[in-house]
Short mmCIF file of C-alpha atoms in Angstrom, two decimals:
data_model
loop_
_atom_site.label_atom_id
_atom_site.label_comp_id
_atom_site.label_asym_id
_atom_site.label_seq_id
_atom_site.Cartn_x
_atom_site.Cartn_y
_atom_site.Cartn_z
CA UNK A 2 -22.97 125.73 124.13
CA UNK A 3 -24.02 122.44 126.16
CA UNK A 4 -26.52 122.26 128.52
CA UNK A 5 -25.03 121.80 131.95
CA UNK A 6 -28.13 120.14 132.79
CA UNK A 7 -27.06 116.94 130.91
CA UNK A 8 -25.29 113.91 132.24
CA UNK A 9 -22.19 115.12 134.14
CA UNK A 10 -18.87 113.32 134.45
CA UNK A 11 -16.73 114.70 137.68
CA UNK A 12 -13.40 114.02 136.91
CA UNK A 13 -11.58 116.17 139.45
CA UNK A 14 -8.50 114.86 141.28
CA UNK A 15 -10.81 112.93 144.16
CA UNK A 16 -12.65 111.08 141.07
CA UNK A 17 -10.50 110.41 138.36
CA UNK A 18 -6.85 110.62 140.50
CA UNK A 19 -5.09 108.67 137.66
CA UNK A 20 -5.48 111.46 135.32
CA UNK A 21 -4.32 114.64 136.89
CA UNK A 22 -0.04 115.42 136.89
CA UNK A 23 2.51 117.17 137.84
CA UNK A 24 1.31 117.62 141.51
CA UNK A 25 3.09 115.24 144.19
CA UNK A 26 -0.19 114.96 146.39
CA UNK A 27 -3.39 116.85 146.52
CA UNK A 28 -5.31 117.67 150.19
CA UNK A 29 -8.55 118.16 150.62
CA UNK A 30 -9.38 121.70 151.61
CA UNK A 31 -12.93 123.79 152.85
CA UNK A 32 -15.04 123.34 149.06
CA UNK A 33 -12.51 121.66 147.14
CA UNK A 34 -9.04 119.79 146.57
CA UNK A 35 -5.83 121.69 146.73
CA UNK A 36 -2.52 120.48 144.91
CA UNK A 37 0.93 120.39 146.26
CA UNK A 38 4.35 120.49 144.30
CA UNK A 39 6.19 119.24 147.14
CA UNK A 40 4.54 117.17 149.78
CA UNK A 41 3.75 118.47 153.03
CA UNK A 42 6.32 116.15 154.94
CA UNK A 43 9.04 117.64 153.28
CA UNK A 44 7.84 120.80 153.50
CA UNK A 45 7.83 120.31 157.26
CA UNK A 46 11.76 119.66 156.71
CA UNK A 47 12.40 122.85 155.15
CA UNK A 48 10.54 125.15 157.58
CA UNK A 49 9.91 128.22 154.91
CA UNK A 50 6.55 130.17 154.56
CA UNK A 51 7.66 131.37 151.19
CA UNK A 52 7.96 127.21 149.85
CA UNK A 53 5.05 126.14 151.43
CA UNK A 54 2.97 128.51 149.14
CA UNK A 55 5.06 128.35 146.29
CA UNK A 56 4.11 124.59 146.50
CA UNK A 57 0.54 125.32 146.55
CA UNK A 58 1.24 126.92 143.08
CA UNK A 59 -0.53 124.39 140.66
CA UNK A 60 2.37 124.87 138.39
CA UNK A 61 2.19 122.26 135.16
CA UNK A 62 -0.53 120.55 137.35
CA UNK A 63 -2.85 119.57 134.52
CA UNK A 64 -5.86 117.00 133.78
CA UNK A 65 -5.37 114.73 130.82
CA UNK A 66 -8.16 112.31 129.82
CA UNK A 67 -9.22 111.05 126.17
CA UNK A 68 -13.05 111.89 125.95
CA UNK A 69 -15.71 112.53 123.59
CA UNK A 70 -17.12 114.97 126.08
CA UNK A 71 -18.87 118.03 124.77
CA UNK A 72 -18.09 120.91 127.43
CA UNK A 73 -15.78 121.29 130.35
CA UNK A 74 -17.07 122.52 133.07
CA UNK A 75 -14.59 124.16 135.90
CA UNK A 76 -15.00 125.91 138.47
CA UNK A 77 -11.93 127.23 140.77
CA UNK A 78 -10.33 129.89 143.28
CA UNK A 79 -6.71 131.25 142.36
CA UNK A 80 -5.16 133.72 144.81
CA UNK A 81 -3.28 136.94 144.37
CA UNK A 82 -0.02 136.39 142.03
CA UNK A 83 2.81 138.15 142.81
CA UNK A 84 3.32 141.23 140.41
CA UNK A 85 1.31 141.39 137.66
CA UNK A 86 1.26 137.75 136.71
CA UNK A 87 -1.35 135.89 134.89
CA UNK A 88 -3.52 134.21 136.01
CA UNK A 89 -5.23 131.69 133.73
CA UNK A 90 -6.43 127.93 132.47
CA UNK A 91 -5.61 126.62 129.04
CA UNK A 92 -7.37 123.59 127.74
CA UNK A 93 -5.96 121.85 124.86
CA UNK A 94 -7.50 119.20 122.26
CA UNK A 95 -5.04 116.57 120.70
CA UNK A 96 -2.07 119.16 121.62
CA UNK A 97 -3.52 122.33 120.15
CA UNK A 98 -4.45 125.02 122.72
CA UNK A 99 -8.50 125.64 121.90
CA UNK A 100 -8.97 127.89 125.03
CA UNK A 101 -7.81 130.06 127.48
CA UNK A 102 -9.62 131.89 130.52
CA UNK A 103 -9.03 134.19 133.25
CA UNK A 104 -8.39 132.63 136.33
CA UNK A 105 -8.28 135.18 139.47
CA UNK A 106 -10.88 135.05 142.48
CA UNK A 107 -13.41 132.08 142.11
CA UNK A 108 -14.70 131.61 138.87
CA UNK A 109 -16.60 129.64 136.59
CA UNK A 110 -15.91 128.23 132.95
CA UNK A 111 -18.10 125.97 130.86
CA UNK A 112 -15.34 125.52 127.67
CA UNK A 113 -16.53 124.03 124.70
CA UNK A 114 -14.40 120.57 123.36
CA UNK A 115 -15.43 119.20 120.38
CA UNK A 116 -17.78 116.03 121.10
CA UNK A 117 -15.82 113.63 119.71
CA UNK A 118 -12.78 111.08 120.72
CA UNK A 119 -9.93 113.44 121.58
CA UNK A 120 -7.30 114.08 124.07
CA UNK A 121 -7.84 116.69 126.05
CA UNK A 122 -5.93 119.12 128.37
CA UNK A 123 -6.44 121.47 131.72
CA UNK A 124 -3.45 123.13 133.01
CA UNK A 125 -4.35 124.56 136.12
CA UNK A 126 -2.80 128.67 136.78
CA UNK A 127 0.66 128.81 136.89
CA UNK A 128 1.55 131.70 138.69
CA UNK A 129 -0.76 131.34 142.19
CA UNK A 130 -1.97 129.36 144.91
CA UNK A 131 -5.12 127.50 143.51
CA UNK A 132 -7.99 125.35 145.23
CA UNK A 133 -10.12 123.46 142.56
CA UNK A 134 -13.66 123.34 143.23
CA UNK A 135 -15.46 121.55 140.46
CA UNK A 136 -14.22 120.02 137.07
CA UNK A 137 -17.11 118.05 135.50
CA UNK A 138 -17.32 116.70 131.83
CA UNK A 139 -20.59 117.41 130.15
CA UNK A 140 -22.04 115.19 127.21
CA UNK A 141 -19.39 112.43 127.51
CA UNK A 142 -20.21 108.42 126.51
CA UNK A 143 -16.69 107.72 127.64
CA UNK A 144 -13.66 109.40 129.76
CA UNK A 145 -10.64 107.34 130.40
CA UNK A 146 -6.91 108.58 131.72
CA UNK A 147 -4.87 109.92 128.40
CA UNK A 148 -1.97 107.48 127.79
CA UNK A 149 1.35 108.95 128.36
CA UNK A 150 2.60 111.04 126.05
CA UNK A 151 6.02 110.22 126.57
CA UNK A 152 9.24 110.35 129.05
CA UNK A 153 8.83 111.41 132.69
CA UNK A 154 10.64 114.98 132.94
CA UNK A 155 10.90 116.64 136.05
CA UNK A 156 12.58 119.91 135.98
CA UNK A 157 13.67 122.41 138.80
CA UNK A 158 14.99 125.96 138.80
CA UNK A 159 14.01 129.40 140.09
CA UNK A 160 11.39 131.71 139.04
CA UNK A 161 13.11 131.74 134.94
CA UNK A 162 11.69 127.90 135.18
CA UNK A 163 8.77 128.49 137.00
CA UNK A 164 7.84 131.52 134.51
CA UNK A 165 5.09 133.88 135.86
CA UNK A 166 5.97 136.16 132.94
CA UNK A 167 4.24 133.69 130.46
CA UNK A 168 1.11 134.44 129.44
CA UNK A 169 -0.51 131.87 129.98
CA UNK A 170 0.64 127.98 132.05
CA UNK A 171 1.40 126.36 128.40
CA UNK A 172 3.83 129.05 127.68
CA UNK A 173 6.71 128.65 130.15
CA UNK A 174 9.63 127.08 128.71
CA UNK A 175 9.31 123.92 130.60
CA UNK A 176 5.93 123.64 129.31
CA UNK A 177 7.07 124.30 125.48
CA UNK A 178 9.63 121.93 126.05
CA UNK A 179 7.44 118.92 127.21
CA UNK A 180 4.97 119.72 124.18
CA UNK A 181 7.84 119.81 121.59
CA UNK A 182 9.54 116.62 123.18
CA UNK A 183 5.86 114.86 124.05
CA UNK A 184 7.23 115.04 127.94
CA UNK A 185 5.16 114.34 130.87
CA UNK A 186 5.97 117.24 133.04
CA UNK A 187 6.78 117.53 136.72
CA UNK A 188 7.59 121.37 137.00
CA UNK A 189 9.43 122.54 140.37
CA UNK A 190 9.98 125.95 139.66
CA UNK A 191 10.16 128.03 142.91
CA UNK A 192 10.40 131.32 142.67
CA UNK A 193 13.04 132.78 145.04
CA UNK A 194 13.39 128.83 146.66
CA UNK A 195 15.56 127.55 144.28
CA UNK A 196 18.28 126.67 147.33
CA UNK A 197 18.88 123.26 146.73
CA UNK A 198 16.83 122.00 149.93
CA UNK A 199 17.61 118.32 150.40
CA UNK A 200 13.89 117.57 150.80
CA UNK A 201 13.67 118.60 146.85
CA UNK A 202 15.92 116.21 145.90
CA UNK A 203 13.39 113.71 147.49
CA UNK A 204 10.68 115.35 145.54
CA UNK A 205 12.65 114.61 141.98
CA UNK A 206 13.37 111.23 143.06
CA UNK A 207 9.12 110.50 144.29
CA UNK A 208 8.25 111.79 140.72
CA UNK A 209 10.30 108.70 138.97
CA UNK A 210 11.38 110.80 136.54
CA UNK A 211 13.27 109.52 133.13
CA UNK A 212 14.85 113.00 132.70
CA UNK A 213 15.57 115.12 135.23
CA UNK A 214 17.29 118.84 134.30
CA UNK A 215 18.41 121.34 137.90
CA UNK A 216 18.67 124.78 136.70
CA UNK A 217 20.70 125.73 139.69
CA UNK A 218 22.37 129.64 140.71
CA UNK A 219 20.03 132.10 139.85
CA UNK A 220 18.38 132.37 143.67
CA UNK A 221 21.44 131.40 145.05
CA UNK A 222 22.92 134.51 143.41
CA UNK A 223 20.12 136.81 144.38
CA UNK A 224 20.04 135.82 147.71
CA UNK A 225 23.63 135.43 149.05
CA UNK A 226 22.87 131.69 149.76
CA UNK A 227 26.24 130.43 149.28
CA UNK A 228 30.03 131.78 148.91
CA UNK A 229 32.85 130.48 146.84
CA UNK A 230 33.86 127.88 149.47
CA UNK A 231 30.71 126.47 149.95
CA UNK A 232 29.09 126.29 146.47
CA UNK A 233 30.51 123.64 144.73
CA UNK A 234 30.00 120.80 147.76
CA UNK A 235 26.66 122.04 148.07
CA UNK A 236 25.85 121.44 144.10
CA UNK A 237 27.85 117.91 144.23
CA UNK A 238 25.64 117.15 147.25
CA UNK A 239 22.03 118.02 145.97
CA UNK A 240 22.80 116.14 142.94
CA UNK A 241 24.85 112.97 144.85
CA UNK A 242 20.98 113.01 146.37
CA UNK A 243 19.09 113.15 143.26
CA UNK A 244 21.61 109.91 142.38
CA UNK A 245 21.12 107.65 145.26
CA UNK A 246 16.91 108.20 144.35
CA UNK A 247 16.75 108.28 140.21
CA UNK A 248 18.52 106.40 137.48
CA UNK A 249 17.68 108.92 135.17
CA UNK A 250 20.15 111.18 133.22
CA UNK A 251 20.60 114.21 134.91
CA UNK A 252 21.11 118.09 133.19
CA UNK A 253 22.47 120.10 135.30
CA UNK A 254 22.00 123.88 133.54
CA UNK A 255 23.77 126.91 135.05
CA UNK A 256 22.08 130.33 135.19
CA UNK A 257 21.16 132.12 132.10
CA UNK A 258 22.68 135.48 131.35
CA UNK A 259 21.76 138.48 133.24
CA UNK A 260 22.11 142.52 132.96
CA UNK A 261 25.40 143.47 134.29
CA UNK A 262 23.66 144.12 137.80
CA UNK A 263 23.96 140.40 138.16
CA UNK A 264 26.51 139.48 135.87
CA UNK A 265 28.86 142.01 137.02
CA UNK A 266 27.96 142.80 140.50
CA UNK A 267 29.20 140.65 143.41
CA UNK A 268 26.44 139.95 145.79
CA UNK A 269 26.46 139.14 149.51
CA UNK A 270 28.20 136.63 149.25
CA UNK A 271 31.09 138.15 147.39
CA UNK A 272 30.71 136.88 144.02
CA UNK A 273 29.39 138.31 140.95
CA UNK A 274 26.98 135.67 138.50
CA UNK A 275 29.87 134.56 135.97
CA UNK A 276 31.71 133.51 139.14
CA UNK A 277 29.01 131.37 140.26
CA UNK A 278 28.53 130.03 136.86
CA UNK A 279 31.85 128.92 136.90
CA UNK A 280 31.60 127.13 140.56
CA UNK A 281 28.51 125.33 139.45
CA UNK A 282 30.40 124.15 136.39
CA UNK A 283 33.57 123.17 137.95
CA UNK A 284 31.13 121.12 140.87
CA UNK A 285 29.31 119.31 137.57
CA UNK A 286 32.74 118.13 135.52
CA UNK A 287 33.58 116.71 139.21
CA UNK A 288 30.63 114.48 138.92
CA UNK A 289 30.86 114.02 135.84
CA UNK A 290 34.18 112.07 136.01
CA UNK A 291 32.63 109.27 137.63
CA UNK A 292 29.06 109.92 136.11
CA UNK A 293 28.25 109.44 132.66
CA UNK A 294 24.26 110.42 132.89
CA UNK A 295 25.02 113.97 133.87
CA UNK A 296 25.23 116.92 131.04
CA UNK A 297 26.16 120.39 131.61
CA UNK A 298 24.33 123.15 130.14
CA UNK A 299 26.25 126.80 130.14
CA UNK A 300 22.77 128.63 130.52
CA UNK A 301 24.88 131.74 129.25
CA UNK A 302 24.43 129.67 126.16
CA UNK A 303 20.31 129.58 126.10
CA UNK A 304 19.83 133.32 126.83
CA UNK A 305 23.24 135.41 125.97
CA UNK A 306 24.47 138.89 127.28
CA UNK A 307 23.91 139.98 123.79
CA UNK A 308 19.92 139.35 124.08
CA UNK A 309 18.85 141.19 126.99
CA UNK A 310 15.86 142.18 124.42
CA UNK A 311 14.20 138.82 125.60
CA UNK A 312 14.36 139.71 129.47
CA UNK A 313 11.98 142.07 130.10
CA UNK A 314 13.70 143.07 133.52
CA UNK A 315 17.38 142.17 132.72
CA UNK A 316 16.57 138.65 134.37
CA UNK A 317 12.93 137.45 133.74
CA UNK A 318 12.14 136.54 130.15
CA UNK A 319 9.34 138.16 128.08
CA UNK A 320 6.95 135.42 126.91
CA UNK A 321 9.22 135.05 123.68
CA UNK A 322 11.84 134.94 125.86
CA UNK A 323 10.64 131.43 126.98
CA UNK A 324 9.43 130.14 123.20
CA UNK A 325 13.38 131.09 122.91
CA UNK A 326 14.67 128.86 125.78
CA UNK A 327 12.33 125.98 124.50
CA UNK A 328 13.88 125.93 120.99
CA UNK A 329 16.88 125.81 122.25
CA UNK A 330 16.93 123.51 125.27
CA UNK A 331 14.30 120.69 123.32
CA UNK A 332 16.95 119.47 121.39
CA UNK A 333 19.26 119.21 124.11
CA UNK A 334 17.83 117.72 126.11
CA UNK A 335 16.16 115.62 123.43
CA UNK A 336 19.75 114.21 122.68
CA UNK A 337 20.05 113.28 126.26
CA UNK A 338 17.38 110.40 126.42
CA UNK A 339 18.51 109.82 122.60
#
């Protein structure tokens, strides 16, 4: 393994700013830098404790640099996940994954890379609140900000799109789906806070995104959010806001299919999950009569009632559960940007 002793490159977010993504800003915080999802002014315009920490989540927040650097050196504190989520880095070299460590309380990695010109990778935990204390390249002649590796893709949805059940942050589906389609990622999955809070559409829009996909109804289900009558202006509103701010072709992708305590069970709000399906795509072919850049998805379509085997709670999906959901939404949404 390197010596840590030899020249040192910091290339954390307050030295090398160009190269880090998928976080809207970053703070500075007591011993390091702390990422945010959603910035803290439109936070402020959503007054909830649960989104303000879900946005402290360094979800698809990642380093990408082309280096002939030697060793990685990172050291970080990641908080308590809910459930039993993991809680881990993942570096990868020219796309392959070479390593992945455990993440929880403040630790300390020095990851070997290969010493030679390559692309490489840090996806910061996706399942907790994270402050980054050190990331230092060791053994480098050069370090430069990794070219794009394709379209901007920013994606929102519930806790299915923020997936703590992966095992590690390059397995969620959104992640699998930016690697397949060489994406650069924006993730905005909030567990719970998928509630289609105005101040997120100004998040999509700040990202410049060329793709944007809303998985939209899950939370709204679970928590009551929204009945029959108010639904569908609500779903023609957030995305009338994602319009007026982004160009891009929007995917709007309904929820994917649940046990029949969700799919057959009318919630608070009087209305069981195939309803609400339903609304949300009745609200979509609405906009879509005026809008051509907007594609429905029947998320019934990308997990079925006849595959609960891939949820491992009758909602959540297993980690092959998400490798499913990538091979089938890629192409989709591959065929969107053509």
């Amino acid at each position: 393994m390197t010596d840590p002793a030899a020249a040192a490159l910091a290339v954390s977010p307050r030295e090398l700013p160009e190269a880090w993504h998928g976080a809207a800003v970053w703070t500075e915080v007591a011993g390091g830098q702390q990422a945010w999802r959603v910035r803290p002014e439109h936070l402020a315009r959503i007054l909830s404790a649960d989104m303000d920490e879900l946005s402290r989540i360094p979800n698809g927040v990642r380093l990408e640099v082309d280096t002939d650097a030697a060793a990685l050196e990172l050291e970080l504190t990641t908080e308590e996940a809910y459930g039993d989520a993991a809680r881990r880095v993942d570096v990868l070299v020219d796309g392959e994954l070479v390593a992945t460590r455990e993440a929880g309380g403040r630790i300390r990695h020095l990851i070997d890379l290969p010493g030679r010109g390559s692309r490489v990778e840090l996806w910061l935990p996706h399942s907790a609140p994270t402050v980054l204390h050190r990331a230092v390249l060791h053994g480098a002649s050069r370090c430069s900000p990794a070219a794009p590796r394709g379209p901007r893709w920013a994606v929102y949805g519930s806790s299915i799109t923020q997936g703590n059940q992966a095992d590690s942050p390059t397995g969620t589906w959104p992640a699998l789906v930016a690697a397949q389609n060489s994406y650069e990622l924006t993730a905005l999955g909030m567990s719970g806070q998928c509630q289609l809070d105005p101040p997120l559409a100004d998040t999509l829009g700040a990202a410049g995104p060329d793709l944007i996909t809303l998985c939209l109804g899950a939370n709204v289900y679970g928590a009551g959010t929204f009945n029959a009558r108010s639904l569908p202006p609500v779903v023609i509103g957030f995305v009338d806001h994602v319009r007026r701010l982004s160009d891009a072709p929007i995917v709007v992708m309904s929820p994917t299919a649940a046990g029949p305590h969700r799919e057959e069970l009318k919630n608070s709000a009087g209305q069981d999950q195939r309803e609400l399906r339903a609304q949300i795509h009745e609200a979509v072919e609405v906009l879509q009569r005026e809008d051509p850049l907007i594609t429905l998805i029947d998320g019934s379509e990308i997990i079925t009632t006849q595959e609960m085997h891939l949820l491992g709670d009758l909602l959540h999906p297993t980690p092959e559960g998400y490798r499913v959901m990538a091979e089938r939404l890629a192409p989709r949404l591959a065929a969107v940007l053509g």
